[in-house]
Coordinates of C-alpha atoms in Angstrom, one line a residue:
X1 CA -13.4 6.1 -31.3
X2 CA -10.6 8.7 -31.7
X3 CA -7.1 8.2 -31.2
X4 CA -5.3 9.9 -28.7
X5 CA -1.1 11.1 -29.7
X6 CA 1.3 9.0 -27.9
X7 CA 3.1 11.3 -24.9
X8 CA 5.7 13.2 -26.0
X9 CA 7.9 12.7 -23.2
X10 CA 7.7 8.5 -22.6
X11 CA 5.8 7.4 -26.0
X12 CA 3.3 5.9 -24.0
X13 CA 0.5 5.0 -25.8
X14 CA -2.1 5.3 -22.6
X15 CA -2.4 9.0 -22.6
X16 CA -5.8 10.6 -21.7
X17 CA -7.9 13.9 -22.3
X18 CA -8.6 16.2 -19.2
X19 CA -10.6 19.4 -20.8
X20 CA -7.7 20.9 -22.8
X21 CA -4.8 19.0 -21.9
X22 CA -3.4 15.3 -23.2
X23 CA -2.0 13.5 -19.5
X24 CA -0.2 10.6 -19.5
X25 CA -0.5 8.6 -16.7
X26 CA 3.0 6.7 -17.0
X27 CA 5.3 9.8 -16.2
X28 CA 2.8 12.4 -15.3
X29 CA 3.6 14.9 -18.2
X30 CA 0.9 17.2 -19.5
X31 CA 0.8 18.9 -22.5
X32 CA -1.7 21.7 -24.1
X33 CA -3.8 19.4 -27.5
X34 CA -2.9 22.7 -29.2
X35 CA 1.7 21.2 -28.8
X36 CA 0.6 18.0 -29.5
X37 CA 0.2 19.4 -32.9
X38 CA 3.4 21.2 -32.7
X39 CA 5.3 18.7 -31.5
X40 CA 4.8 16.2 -34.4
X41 CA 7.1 18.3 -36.4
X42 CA 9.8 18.6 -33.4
X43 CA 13.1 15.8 -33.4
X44 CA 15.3 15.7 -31.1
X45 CA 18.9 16.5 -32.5
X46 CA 21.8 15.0 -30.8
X47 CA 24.8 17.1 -30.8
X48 CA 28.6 16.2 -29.8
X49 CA 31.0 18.8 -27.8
X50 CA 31.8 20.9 -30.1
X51 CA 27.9 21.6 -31.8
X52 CA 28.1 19.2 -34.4
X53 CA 24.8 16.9 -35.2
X54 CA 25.4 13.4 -34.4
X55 CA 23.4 10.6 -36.5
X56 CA 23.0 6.8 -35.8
X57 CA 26.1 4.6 -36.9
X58 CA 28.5 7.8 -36.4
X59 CA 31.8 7.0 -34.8
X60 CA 32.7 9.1 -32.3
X61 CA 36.3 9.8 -30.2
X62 CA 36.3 10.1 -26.2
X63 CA 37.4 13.3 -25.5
X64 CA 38.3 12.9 -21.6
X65 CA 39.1 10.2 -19.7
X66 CA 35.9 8.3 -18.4
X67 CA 35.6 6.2 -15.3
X68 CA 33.8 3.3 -15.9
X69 CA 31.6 2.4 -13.4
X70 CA 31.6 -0.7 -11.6
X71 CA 34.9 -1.3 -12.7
X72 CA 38.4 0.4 -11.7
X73 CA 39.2 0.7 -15.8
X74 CA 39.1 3.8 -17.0
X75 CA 38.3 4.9 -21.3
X76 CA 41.5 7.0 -22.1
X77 CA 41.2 9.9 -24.4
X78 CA 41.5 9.5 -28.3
X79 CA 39.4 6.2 -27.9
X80 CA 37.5 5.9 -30.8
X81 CA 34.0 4.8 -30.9
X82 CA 32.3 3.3 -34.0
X83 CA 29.0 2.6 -35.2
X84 CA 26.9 4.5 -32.1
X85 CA 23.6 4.5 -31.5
X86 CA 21.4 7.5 -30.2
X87 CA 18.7 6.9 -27.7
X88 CA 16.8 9.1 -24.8
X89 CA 17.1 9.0 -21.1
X90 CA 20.3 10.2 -18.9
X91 CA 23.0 8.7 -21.4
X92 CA 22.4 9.8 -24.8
X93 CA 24.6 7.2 -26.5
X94 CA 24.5 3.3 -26.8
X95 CA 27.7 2.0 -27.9
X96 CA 30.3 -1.2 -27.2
X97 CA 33.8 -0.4 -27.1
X98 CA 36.8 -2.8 -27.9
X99 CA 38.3 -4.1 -24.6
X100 CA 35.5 -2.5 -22.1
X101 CA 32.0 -3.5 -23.6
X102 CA 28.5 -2.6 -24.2
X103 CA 28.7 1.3 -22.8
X104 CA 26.6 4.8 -21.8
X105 CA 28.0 7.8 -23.1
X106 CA 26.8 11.3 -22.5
X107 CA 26.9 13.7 -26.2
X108 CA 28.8 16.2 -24.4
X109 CA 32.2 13.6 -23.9
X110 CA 32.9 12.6 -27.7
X111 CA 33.2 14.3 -31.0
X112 CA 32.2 13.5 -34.4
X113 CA 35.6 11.4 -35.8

């Protein structure tokens, strides 16, 4: 039995062949088996606002004032954020901050402190 690559897009591990094309059936992404190749090499890089790379367990500063939502409080500029984690999906960091909590922050709102 041969092993089929994961999908690039979800990680699922339920992808299928269709003649030259890997499917997953999860999030409906297709790719060519000649990319899946190519995409091995490929990682995502996570950059702040101002281009630089961000890394797991950075700290980061807010650089405008964020709404948070559900809540009438607001993160003020100059915040800083420490120890962040990087993930996919609409928010690209994890992170808690003092006073507000566990939070969401999109890459393109901090800089690398």
């Amino acid at each position: 039995m041969t092993t089929l690559p994961k999908c690039p897009k979800c990680n699922s591990e339920f992808t299928y062949e269709d003649g030259n094309l890997y499917i997953c059936p999860e999030c409906a992404h297709e790719w060519g088996k000649n990319a899946a190749a190519e995409n091995a090499d490929d990682k995502k890089v996570w950059r702040d606002a101002f281009g630089n790379e961000l890394q797991d367990g950075d700290s980061v500063t807010i650089i405008k004032d964020l709404k948070v939502k559900g809540s009438s409080s607001v993160v003020k500029v100059g915040t800083k954020v420490k120890n962040i984690r990087l993930v996919d999906g609409d928010h690209d960091i994890d992170c808690r901050i003092d006073g507000v909590g566990a939070m969401g922050l999109k890459s393109e709102f901090v800089k690398k402190a």
